[in-house]
mmCIF file of C-alpha atoms in Angstrom:
data_model
loop_
_atom_site.group_PDB
_atom_site.id
_atom_site.type_symbol
_atom_site.label_atom_id
_atom_site.label_comp_id
_atom_site.label_asym_id
_atom_site.label_seq_id
_atom_site.Cartn_x
_atom_site.Cartn_y
_atom_site.Cartn_z
ATOM 1 C CA MET A 1 75.890 105.365 71.283
ATOM 2 C CA LYS A 2 77.793 102.378 70.351
ATOM 3 C CA VAL A 3 81.462 102.265 71.597
ATOM 4 C CA ARG A 4 82.847 101.455 68.097
ATOM 5 C CA GLU A 5 81.269 104.647 66.655
ATOM 6 C CA CYS A 6 82.403 106.590 69.622
ATOM 7 C CA PHE A 7 86.029 105.357 69.015
ATOM 8 C CA GLU A 8 85.807 106.046 65.481
ATOM 9 C CA LEU A 9 85.024 109.545 66.018
ATOM 10 C CA LEU A 10 87.854 109.766 68.584
ATOM 11 C CA ALA A 11 90.690 107.886 66.825
ATOM 12 C CA PRO A 12 91.267 110.499 64.147
ATOM 13 C CA HIS A 13 92.620 112.617 66.892
ATOM 14 C CA ALA A 14 94.692 110.712 68.688
ATOM 15 C CA SER A 15 97.738 110.939 66.852
ATOM 16 C CA GLU A 16 99.415 113.227 69.243
ATOM 17 C CA ALA A 17 98.384 111.236 72.315
ATOM 18 C CA VAL A 18 99.918 108.437 74.000
ATOM 19 C CA VAL A 19 97.208 105.997 74.689
ATOM 20 C CA ILE A 20 96.809 103.344 77.587
ATOM 21 C CA SER A 21 93.678 101.260 77.586
ATOM 22 C CA ALA A 22 92.314 99.135 80.210
ATOM 23 C CA LEU A 23 91.823 95.414 79.488
ATOM 24 C CA GLY A 24 88.280 94.278 78.036
ATOM 25 C CA MET A 25 86.150 96.003 75.691
ATOM 26 C CA ALA A 26 87.767 99.264 75.774
ATOM 27 C CA ALA A 27 91.129 97.617 74.644
ATOM 28 C CA ASN A 28 89.177 95.345 71.848
ATOM 29 C CA GLU A 29 87.296 98.151 70.456
ATOM 30 C CA TRP A 30 90.296 100.646 70.216
ATOM 31 C CA TRP A 31 92.397 97.962 68.625
ATOM 32 C CA ALA A 32 89.545 97.165 66.128
ATOM 33 C CA VAL A 33 89.114 100.602 65.200
ATOM 34 C CA THR A 34 92.969 101.731 65.231
ATOM 35 C CA ARG A 35 95.215 98.758 64.671
ATOM 36 C CA SER A 36 97.445 100.638 66.810
ATOM 37 C CA ASP A 37 100.513 98.691 68.342
ATOM 38 C CA GLU A 38 101.667 102.369 69.828
ATOM 39 C CA THR A 39 98.798 101.856 72.610
ATOM 40 C CA PHE A 40 99.503 100.095 75.776
ATOM 41 C CA TYR A 41 96.768 97.413 76.324
ATOM 42 C CA MET A 42 96.859 96.387 79.944
ATOM 43 C CA HIS A 43 96.133 92.691 80.061
ATOM 44 C CA GLY A 44 95.667 92.511 83.661
ATOM 45 C CA ALA A 45 95.299 94.645 86.942
ATOM 46 C CA MET A 46 91.919 95.515 86.163
ATOM 47 C CA GLY A 47 91.125 98.894 87.556
ATOM 48 C CA PHE A 48 94.764 100.144 87.386
ATOM 49 C CA ALA A 49 95.163 101.422 83.919
ATOM 50 C CA SER A 50 94.103 104.982 84.876
ATOM 51 C CA SER A 51 96.942 104.876 87.665
ATOM 52 C CA PHE A 52 99.657 103.456 85.061
ATOM 53 C CA ALA A 53 98.763 106.452 82.803
ATOM 54 C CA LEU A 54 99.114 108.949 85.721
ATOM 55 C CA GLY A 55 102.382 107.705 86.193
ATOM 56 C CA VAL A 56 103.228 108.183 82.262
ATOM 57 C CA ALA A 57 101.501 111.534 82.403
ATOM 58 C CA LEU A 58 103.583 112.714 85.441
ATOM 59 C CA THR A 59 106.829 111.853 83.893
ATOM 60 C CA MET A 60 106.411 112.704 80.042
ATOM 61 C CA PRO A 61 109.564 114.270 78.817
ATOM 62 C CA ASN A 62 107.393 116.654 77.210
ATOM 63 C CA PRO A 63 104.488 117.691 79.681
ATOM 64 C CA ARG A 64 102.558 118.992 77.015
ATOM 65 C CA THR A 65 102.115 115.658 75.134
ATOM 66 C CA PRO A 66 98.677 114.262 75.762
ATOM 67 C CA VAL A 67 98.110 110.974 77.609
ATOM 68 C CA TRP A 68 94.569 109.454 77.137
ATOM 69 C CA THR A 69 93.610 106.540 79.347
ATOM 70 C CA LEU A 70 90.698 104.510 77.818
ATOM 71 C CA ASN A 71 89.041 103.043 81.199
ATOM 72 C CA GLY A 72 86.040 100.850 81.528
ATOM 73 C CA ASP A 73 82.837 101.577 83.971
ATOM 74 C CA GLY A 74 83.719 98.105 85.494
ATOM 75 C CA SER A 75 87.504 98.542 85.687
ATOM 76 C CA MET A 76 87.204 102.025 87.073
ATOM 77 C CA CYS A 77 84.695 100.666 89.729
ATOM 78 C CA MET A 78 87.363 98.156 91.073
ATOM 79 C CA ASN A 79 89.643 101.205 91.881
ATOM 80 C CA LEU A 80 87.334 104.177 92.746
ATOM 81 C CA GLY A 81 90.139 105.377 95.402
ATOM 82 C CA SER A 82 92.435 106.118 92.357
ATOM 83 C CA LEU A 83 90.045 109.317 91.724
ATOM 84 C CA LEU A 84 91.387 110.765 94.912
ATOM 85 C CA THR A 85 94.855 110.192 93.626
ATOM 86 C CA GLU A 86 94.190 111.399 90.257
ATOM 87 C CA ALA A 87 92.269 114.597 91.576
ATOM 88 C CA SER A 88 95.008 115.380 93.767
ATOM 89 C CA ARG A 89 97.214 115.908 90.570
ATOM 90 C CA GLN A 90 95.167 116.396 87.381
ATOM 91 C CA PRO A 91 98.019 116.942 85.305
ATOM 92 C CA ASP A 92 97.220 119.235 82.341
ATOM 93 C CA ASN A 93 98.253 116.425 79.775
ATOM 94 C CA LEU A 94 95.985 113.638 81.176
ATOM 95 C CA LYS A 95 92.681 112.941 79.672
ATOM 96 C CA HIS A 96 90.629 110.283 81.274
ATOM 97 C CA PHE A 97 88.010 108.474 79.354
ATOM 98 C CA VAL A 98 85.571 105.944 80.816
ATOM 99 C CA VAL A 99 83.558 103.884 78.499
ATOM 100 C CA ALA A 100 80.346 103.427 80.734
ATOM 101 C CA ASN A 101 78.076 100.576 79.523
ATOM 102 C CA ARG A 102 77.099 99.533 83.114
ATOM 103 C CA CYS A 103 77.618 95.790 82.302
ATOM 104 C CA TYR A 104 80.646 93.342 82.077
ATOM 105 C CA GLN A 105 80.320 93.463 78.005
ATOM 106 C CA THR A 106 82.850 90.498 77.372
ATOM 107 C CA VAL A 107 80.983 87.810 79.599
ATOM 108 C CA GLY A 108 77.835 88.597 78.255
ATOM 109 C CA GLY A 109 76.541 91.796 79.264
ATOM 110 C CA LEU A 110 75.922 90.855 82.805
ATOM 111 C CA PRO A 111 75.080 93.939 84.784
ATOM 112 C CA MET A 112 77.366 95.852 87.123
ATOM 113 C CA ALA A 113 76.621 96.683 90.662
ATOM 114 C CA GLY A 114 74.826 99.831 90.946
ATOM 115 C CA ARG A 115 72.371 101.707 89.396
ATOM 116 C CA ALA A 116 71.802 102.586 85.691
ATOM 117 C CA ASP A 117 71.804 105.961 86.517
ATOM 118 C CA THR A 118 74.819 106.203 88.630
ATOM 119 C CA ASP A 119 76.735 109.246 88.068
ATOM 120 C CA TYR A 120 80.485 108.711 87.261
ATOM 121 C CA ALA A 121 81.077 112.215 86.422
ATOM 122 C CA ALA A 122 79.600 113.315 89.805
ATOM 123 C CA ILE A 123 81.668 110.711 91.548
ATOM 124 C CA ALA A 124 84.805 112.035 89.971
ATOM 125 C CA ARG A 125 83.939 115.531 90.884
ATOM 126 C CA GLY A 126 83.257 114.352 94.510
ATOM 127 C CA ALA A 127 86.939 112.961 94.382
ATOM 128 C CA GLY A 128 87.941 116.582 93.604
ATOM 129 C CA VAL A 129 88.317 116.500 89.871
ATOM 130 C CA ARG A 130 87.664 119.753 88.526
ATOM 131 C CA ASP A 131 86.494 119.162 84.958
ATOM 132 C CA ALA A 132 84.263 116.071 84.282
ATOM 133 C CA ILE A 133 81.975 115.661 81.758
ATOM 134 C CA THR A 134 79.379 113.105 80.323
ATOM 135 C CA ILE A 135 78.721 112.279 76.690
ATOM 136 C CA ARG A 136 75.587 110.260 75.656
ATOM 137 C CA SER A 137 75.577 110.478 72.042
ATOM 138 C CA LEU A 138 77.776 111.159 68.840
ATOM 139 C CA ASP A 139 76.375 114.601 68.456
ATOM 140 C CA GLU A 140 77.257 115.347 71.836
ATOM 141 C CA MET A 141 80.600 113.798 71.229
ATOM 142 C CA ARG A 142 81.221 115.894 68.179
ATOM 143 C CA GLN A 143 80.476 119.059 70.014
ATOM 144 C CA ALA A 144 82.996 117.947 72.838
ATOM 145 C CA LEU A 145 85.837 117.359 70.676
ATOM 146 C CA PRO A 146 87.424 120.870 71.061
ATOM 147 C CA ARG A 147 87.195 120.561 74.733
ATOM 148 C CA ILE A 148 88.713 116.969 74.761
ATOM 149 C CA LEU A 149 91.525 118.174 72.665
ATOM 150 C CA ALA A 150 92.138 121.449 74.363
ATOM 151 C CA PRO A 151 95.101 121.579 76.974
ATOM 152 C CA GLY A 152 94.211 120.648 80.525
ATOM 153 C CA TYR A 153 93.196 117.615 82.725
ATOM 154 C CA LEU A 154 89.397 116.321 81.661
ATOM 155 C CA PHE A 155 87.343 113.450 82.944
ATOM 156 C CA THR A 156 85.189 112.365 80.355
ATOM 157 C CA VAL A 157 82.494 109.530 80.619
ATOM 158 C CA LEU A 158 81.333 108.050 77.337
ATOM 159 C CA GLU A 159 77.704 106.711 77.918
ATOM 160 C CA VAL A 160 77.693 103.784 75.413
ATOM 161 C CA ASP A 161 74.989 100.730 74.925
ATOM 162 C CA CYS A 162 75.458 97.340 76.672
ATOM 163 C CA GLU A 163 74.952 94.702 74.077
ATOM 164 C CA ALA A 164 72.914 91.605 75.309
ATOM 165 C CA VAL A 165 75.430 89.177 73.950
ATOM 166 C CA PRO A 166 79.220 88.919 74.385
ATOM 167 C CA VAL A 167 81.170 91.268 72.288
ATOM 168 C CA ILE A 168 84.878 90.138 71.926
ATOM 169 C CA PRO A 169 86.213 91.670 68.952
ATOM 170 C CA PRO A 170 89.654 90.087 67.897
ATOM 171 C CA PRO A 171 92.107 90.865 70.633
ATOM 172 C CA GLN A 172 95.682 92.182 69.965
ATOM 173 C CA PRO A 173 97.706 89.332 68.380
ATOM 174 C CA PHE A 174 100.282 90.342 70.884
ATOM 175 C CA GLU A 175 100.615 90.244 74.828
ATOM 176 C CA GLY A 176 102.702 90.178 77.645
ATOM 177 C CA ALA A 177 106.415 90.978 77.313
ATOM 178 C CA GLU A 178 105.802 91.801 73.437
ATOM 179 C CA MET A 179 103.426 94.381 74.346
ATOM 180 C CA LYS A 180 105.836 95.841 76.823
ATOM 181 C CA TYR A 181 108.579 96.115 74.107
ATOM 182 C CA ARG A 182 106.232 97.309 71.475
ATOM 183 C CA PHE A 183 105.123 100.225 73.421
ATOM 184 C CA GLY A 184 108.361 100.833 75.170
ATOM 185 C CA ARG A 185 110.267 101.111 71.752
ATOM 186 C CA HIS A 186 107.568 103.202 70.510
ATOM 187 C CA MET A 187 107.990 105.775 73.429
ATOM 188 C CA GLU A 188 111.901 105.671 72.693
ATOM 189 C CA ARG A 189 111.396 106.421 68.905
ATOM 190 C CA ARG A 190 108.944 109.285 69.485
ATOM 191 C CA PHE A 191 110.132 110.989 72.441
ATOM 192 C CA GLY A 192 114.032 109.967 72.441
ATOM 193 C CA VAL A 193 113.927 108.513 75.889
ATOM 194 C CA THR A 194 115.872 105.310 77.089
ATOM 195 C CA VAL A 195 113.293 102.903 78.438
ATOM 196 C CA PHE A 196 115.463 99.924 77.902
ATOM 197 C CA GLY A 197 119.178 99.743 78.672
ATOM 198 C CA SER A 198 122.072 98.640 76.373
ATOM 199 C CA GLN A 199 121.463 95.218 76.970
ATOM 200 C CA GLY A 200 117.846 95.569 75.988
ATOM 201 C CA TYR A 201 116.162 95.086 79.383
ATOM 202 C CA MET B 1 96.961 105.091 118.847
ATOM 203 C CA PRO B 2 99.796 104.828 121.288
ATOM 204 C CA SER B 3 102.498 102.070 120.683
ATOM 205 C CA PRO B 4 101.914 98.752 122.872
ATOM 206 C CA LEU B 5 105.750 98.738 123.139
ATOM 207 C CA PRO B 6 108.362 101.508 124.519
ATOM 208 C CA LEU B 7 109.927 102.030 121.243
ATOM 209 C CA SER B 8 113.190 103.706 120.407
ATOM 210 C CA SER B 9 112.839 107.241 119.554
ATOM 211 C CA GLN B 10 112.622 108.417 115.952
ATOM 212 C CA THR B 11 115.822 110.511 116.313
ATOM 213 C CA ASP B 12 117.908 107.350 116.970
ATOM 214 C CA THR B 13 117.140 106.246 113.404
ATOM 215 C CA ALA B 14 116.645 109.746 111.666
ATOM 216 C CA ASP B 15 120.035 109.293 109.984
ATOM 217 C CA ASN B 16 119.041 105.679 108.616
ATOM 218 C CA TYR B 17 116.038 107.584 106.999
ATOM 219 C CA ALA B 18 118.266 110.209 105.521
ATOM 220 C CA ALA B 19 120.525 107.576 104.337
ATOM 221 C CA ILE B 20 117.651 105.665 102.673
ATOM 222 C CA HIS B 21 116.494 108.738 101.005
ATOM 223 C CA GLU B 22 119.879 109.713 99.511
ATOM 224 C CA ALA B 23 120.352 105.977 98.223
ATOM 225 C CA VAL B 24 116.771 106.570 96.370
ATOM 226 C CA LYS B 25 118.265 109.528 95.020
ATOM 227 C CA ALA B 26 121.473 107.960 93.990
ATOM 228 C CA CYS B 27 119.154 105.363 92.233
ATOM 229 C CA GLY B 28 118.040 108.207 89.855
ATOM 230 C CA VAL B 29 114.546 107.970 90.947
ATOM 231 C CA THR B 30 112.354 110.889 90.232
ATOM 232 C CA LEU B 31 109.184 109.639 90.916
ATOM 233 C CA ALA B 32 107.886 107.871 94.048
ATOM 234 C CA ALA B 33 104.233 106.879 94.909
ATOM 235 C CA SER B 34 103.651 105.881 98.160
ATOM 236 C CA LEU B 35 101.138 104.726 101.054
ATOM 237 C CA PRO B 36 102.819 104.769 104.476
ATOM 238 C CA ASP B 37 102.862 102.544 107.274
ATOM 239 C CA ASP B 38 104.066 103.885 110.604
ATOM 240 C CA TRP B 39 107.627 102.677 109.999
ATOM 241 C CA MET B 40 107.709 104.234 106.568
ATOM 242 C CA ALA B 41 105.926 107.349 107.196
ATOM 243 C CA PRO B 42 109.259 109.500 107.940
ATOM 244 C CA LEU B 43 110.771 108.374 104.774
ATOM 245 C CA VAL B 44 107.527 109.310 102.801
ATOM 246 C CA ASN B 45 107.924 112.694 104.450
ATOM 247 C CA ARG B 46 111.580 113.014 103.133
ATOM 248 C CA LEU B 47 110.381 112.016 99.683
ATOM 249 C CA ALA B 48 107.503 114.470 99.691
ATOM 250 C CA ALA B 49 109.475 117.294 100.651
ATOM 251 C CA ASP B 50 112.142 116.595 97.863
ATOM 252 C CA PRO B 51 111.689 118.842 95.063
ATOM 253 C CA SER B 52 113.720 116.483 92.730
ATOM 254 C CA ILE B 53 111.297 113.757 93.231
ATOM 255 C CA THR B 54 107.592 113.820 92.033
ATOM 256 C CA HIS B 55 105.888 112.374 95.008
ATOM 257 C CA VAL B 56 102.430 110.926 94.523
ATOM 258 C CA ARG B 57 100.325 109.999 97.543
ATOM 259 C CA VAL B 58 97.655 107.111 96.758
ATOM 260 C CA ALA B 59 94.824 105.908 98.337
ATOM 261 C CA ARG B 60 95.606 102.122 97.794
ATOM 262 C CA GLU B 61 98.868 100.461 97.455
ATOM 263 C CA SER B 62 98.393 98.849 94.058
ATOM 264 C CA GLU B 63 97.975 102.543 92.680
ATOM 265 C CA ALA B 64 101.726 103.080 93.474
ATOM 266 C CA ILE B 65 102.611 99.827 91.745
ATOM 267 C CA ALA B 66 100.682 100.891 88.421
ATOM 268 C CA ILE B 67 101.877 104.379 88.788
ATOM 269 C CA ALA B 68 105.600 103.442 89.130
ATOM 270 C CA SER B 69 105.081 100.746 86.137
ATOM 271 C CA GLY B 70 103.695 103.710 83.884
ATOM 272 C CA ALA B 71 106.787 105.876 84.655
ATOM 273 C CA PHE B 72 109.046 103.191 83.561
ATOM 274 C CA PHE B 73 107.947 103.836 79.767
ATOM 275 C CA THR B 74 108.955 107.263 79.811
ATOM 276 C CA GLY B 75 112.478 106.354 80.831
ATOM 277 C CA ALA B 76 111.822 107.593 84.393
ATOM 278 C CA ARG B 77 113.063 105.819 87.415
ATOM 279 C CA SER B 78 110.456 105.239 90.010
ATOM 280 C CA ILE B 79 109.610 103.454 93.208
ATOM 281 C CA ALA B 80 106.762 102.202 95.136
ATOM 282 C CA VAL B 81 106.722 102.635 98.943
ATOM 283 C CA MET B 82 104.626 101.236 101.177
ATOM 284 C CA GLY B 83 104.130 98.870 104.273
ATOM 285 C CA ALA B 84 104.148 95.129 104.303
ATOM 286 C CA THR B 85 100.257 95.032 104.838
ATOM 287 C CA GLY B 86 99.890 97.193 101.712
ATOM 288 C CA LEU B 87 102.263 94.964 99.855
ATOM 289 C CA PHE B 88 100.073 92.142 100.887
ATOM 290 C CA THR B 89 97.129 93.536 98.924
ATOM 291 C CA CYS B 90 99.042 93.987 95.839
ATOM 292 C CA THR B 91 99.940 90.502 94.642
ATOM 293 C CA GLY B 92 97.207 90.276 92.039
ATOM 294 C CA GLU B 93 98.190 93.503 90.358
ATOM 295 C CA LEU B 94 101.900 92.452 90.699
ATOM 296 C CA ALA B 95 101.069 89.317 88.767
ATOM 297 C CA THR B 96 98.856 90.474 86.167
ATOM 298 C CA LEU B 97 100.648 93.706 85.486
ATOM 299 C CA ASN B 98 104.436 93.265 86.094
ATOM 300 C CA LEU B 99 104.690 89.562 85.871
ATOM 301 C CA ARG B 100 102.501 89.159 82.752
ATOM 302 C CA HIS B 101 104.025 92.194 81.003
ATOM 303 C CA GLN B 102 107.611 91.787 82.472
ATOM 304 C CA ILE B 103 107.558 95.302 84.054
ATOM 305 C CA PRO B 104 110.220 96.066 86.661
ATOM 306 C CA VAL B 105 109.224 97.806 89.535
ATOM 307 C CA PHE B 106 111.294 98.678 92.691
ATOM 308 C CA LEU B 107 109.477 98.366 96.093
ATOM 309 C CA LEU B 108 110.483 99.787 99.487
ATOM 310 C CA VAL B 109 108.483 98.131 102.093
ATOM 311 C CA SER B 110 108.805 97.821 105.538
ATOM 312 C CA GLU B 111 109.655 94.199 107.107
ATOM 313 C CA ARG B 112 106.496 93.822 109.237
ATOM 314 C CA GLY B 113 106.235 90.613 111.232
ATOM 315 C CA SER B 114 109.787 90.188 111.793
ATOM 316 C CA LEU B 115 110.820 88.669 115.020
ATOM 317 C CA ASP B 116 111.322 92.095 116.525
ATOM 318 C CA ASP B 117 107.867 93.339 115.365
ATOM 319 C CA HIS B 118 105.573 92.773 118.172
ATOM 320 C CA ARG B 119 102.257 94.477 116.726
ATOM 321 C CA ILE B 120 99.549 91.857 116.882
ATOM 322 C CA TYR B 121 97.963 93.791 113.656
ATOM 323 C CA GLN B 122 101.097 92.644 111.599
ATOM 324 C CA GLU B 123 101.618 89.226 112.646
ATOM 325 C CA VAL B 124 99.181 87.311 110.116
ATOM 326 C CA GLN B 125 100.204 89.178 106.712
ATOM 327 C CA GLY B 126 103.819 89.750 107.893
ATOM 328 C CA ARG B 127 104.812 86.313 108.402
ATOM 329 C CA ARG B 128 103.058 85.259 105.255
ATOM 330 C CA LEU B 129 104.265 87.774 102.900
ATOM 331 C CA LYS B 130 107.517 86.164 101.797
ATOM 332 C CA PRO B 131 106.328 82.767 101.204
ATOM 333 C CA ILE B 132 103.691 84.484 98.742
ATOM 334 C CA LEU B 133 106.670 86.456 97.209
ATOM 335 C CA ASP B 134 108.530 83.266 96.724
ATOM 336 C CA ALA B 135 105.387 81.565 95.196
ATOM 337 C CA LEU B 136 105.267 84.475 92.787
ATOM 338 C CA ASP B 137 108.985 84.332 92.101
ATOM 339 C CA PHE B 138 109.531 88.033 92.961
ATOM 340 C CA PRO B 139 113.091 88.528 94.635
ATOM 341 C CA TYR B 140 113.421 90.088 97.978
ATOM 342 C CA PHE B 141 116.115 91.138 100.253
ATOM 343 C CA ARG B 142 116.437 92.806 103.710
ATOM 344 C CA ILE B 143 118.032 96.119 104.098
ATOM 345 C CA ALA B 144 119.099 96.134 107.882
ATOM 346 C CA SER B 145 122.189 98.076 108.286
ATOM 347 C CA PRO B 146 123.648 101.335 106.777
ATOM 348 C CA GLY B 147 125.846 99.159 104.592
ATOM 349 C CA ASP B 148 122.932 97.471 103.175
ATOM 350 C CA VAL B 149 121.279 100.839 102.483
ATOM 351 C CA ALA B 150 124.382 101.688 100.592
ATOM 352 C CA ARG B 151 123.658 98.838 98.128
ATOM 353 C CA LEU B 152 120.161 100.168 97.237
ATOM 354 C CA PRO B 153 121.513 101.406 93.722
ATOM 355 C CA GLU B 154 122.791 98.258 92.732
ATOM 356 C CA ALA B 155 119.543 96.408 93.853
ATOM 357 C CA TYR B 156 117.601 98.932 91.605
ATOM 358 C CA GLU B 157 119.748 98.115 88.678
ATOM 359 C CA TRP B 158 119.276 94.512 89.344
ATOM 360 C CA CYS B 159 115.586 94.715 89.650
ATOM 361 C CA ARG B 160 115.503 96.290 86.023
ATOM 362 C CA LEU B 161 117.509 93.150 84.978
ATOM 363 C CA GLN B 162 115.027 90.931 86.596
ATOM 364 C CA LYS B 163 112.152 92.531 84.667
ATOM 365 C CA ARG B 164 109.755 91.761 87.633
ATOM 366 C CA PRO B 165 108.966 93.031 90.935
ATOM 367 C CA VAL B 166 111.800 93.265 93.547
ATOM 368 C CA VAL B 167 111.404 93.984 97.200
ATOM 369 C CA ALA B 168 113.461 95.677 99.396
ATOM 370 C CA PHE B 169 112.590 94.969 103.027
ATOM 371 C CA LEU B 170 113.405 97.531 105.634
ATOM 372 C CA ALA B 171 114.084 96.084 108.732
ATOM 373 C CA ARG B 172 112.740 97.348 111.986
ATOM 374 C CA THR B 173 116.481 97.890 113.316
ATOM 375 C CA LEU B 174 117.076 100.329 110.899
ATOM 376 C CA LEU B 175 113.618 102.121 110.886
ATOM 377 C CA LYS B 176 112.834 102.074 114.553
ATOM 378 C CA GLY B 177 115.826 101.022 116.332
ATOM 379 C CA LYS B 178 116.115 97.868 118.481
ATOM 380 C CA LEU B 179 113.069 96.692 120.300
ATOM 381 C CA LYS B 180 113.478 97.956 124.091
ATOM 382 C CA GLY B 181 111.715 96.616 126.885
ATOM 383 C CA LYS B 182 108.913 93.968 127.666
ATOM 384 C CA PRO B 183 105.847 93.728 125.798
ATOM 385 C CA VAL B 184 102.958 95.609 127.508
ATOM 386 C CA ALA B 185 99.239 95.346 126.709
ATOM 387 C CA ALA B 186 98.019 97.926 124.073
ATOM 388 C CA PRO B 187 95.218 99.800 125.023
ATOM 389 C CA ALA B 188 91.891 98.590 123.727
ATOM 390 C CA PRO B 189 90.467 100.614 120.884
ATOM 391 C CA THR B 190 87.508 102.586 121.781
ATOM 392 C CA ARG B 191 84.696 103.772 119.590
ATOM 393 C CA ALA B 192 86.019 107.121 119.783
ATOM 394 C CA ASP B 193 89.076 106.307 117.874
ATOM 395 C CA GLY B 194 87.498 104.085 115.294
ATOM 396 C CA GLY B 195 87.805 100.860 116.915
ATOM 397 C CA ALA B 196 89.086 98.049 114.531
ATOM 398 C CA GLY B 197 89.310 100.583 111.708
ATOM 399 C CA ALA B 198 91.666 102.898 113.818
ATOM 400 C CA GLU B 199 93.869 99.696 114.486
ATOM 401 C CA ARG B 200 94.284 98.883 110.750
ATOM 402 C CA GLY B 201 94.928 102.522 110.059
ATOM 403 C CA SER B 202 97.539 103.065 112.630
ATOM 404 C CA SER B 203 99.078 99.992 111.570
ATOM 405 C CA ARG B 204 99.754 101.205 107.819
#
């Protein structure tokens, strides 16, 4: 399964979701598919986008609004302990997707540590996550969509191909503080919350 | 592990922990993410028991940074609570998440490595932490008295204005009382209590 095709299937169902993406391939591919500037593309802190999303999910003004984390397996493996934290909460509105290609794609597909058959869903279950699934094809993705879109916490591993060459789609043409303000202003408009004060900070 | 020093009893400073807790509430905080050291544990227990605060126990301190940062975007007020050793491990995430994206995050951190902290496990990171924060241009200040505690809400607002991590170091005198007595040798860790791993755990 190609990550681009996988995201093309997923993206039309994201209109209700608040989306947080880890840096690297997940962010770049999501941007390529959606051109969404309502997504928070974390440009650093590799491994902590899922923690950031947990903070969003736990404090959403409407706790039924879905929060999606688009994580990478390289990122997740830098912060495996966060699965224990996430498992301790498992908010109903949080959907954690792990784009698993077993390699560092943006640097040329160099393999990650571990075995090709490392079972990320089993790792999540071992951490205490109740509901974890693995999707290996677009057909499985289509079949899983109702479960993905239903209320309730879900940890979903998306097994995608590792390409033999660097794959670096054009990244978002904004970064840093602009990323903060685009996402924060979107949250204010959509949910009526006050992220920034009267003086704009 | 037993303390190597005859410390003040915790009840001496219980009022201070209560005051810090009240100051956190006065900041409007509704989410706290934490990983305690022994100085911060009583505060963490108070936050965890407070129904007005969503308290998240994390497995690594940088998670607390990221969780608090995410909560910022829903308009929630959040804090990260940890020991100085934990903050020492967070510098990469604080730089590449909070500095890069200019996201404020308010941290309550034990001031380990101070003159009145004679725990050997805290010396290396405790004394070097503030120069690292200086290098990153992350403001910090000491909270050493009840009067300082009362200024925490003011500091919280100032943190948002700074658009970056701001650290409130909680002094030993506030959390543990004044150091009493002369240092005595710490009992050597044994295999039964985990050796060096237990030393690190007990210091957190």
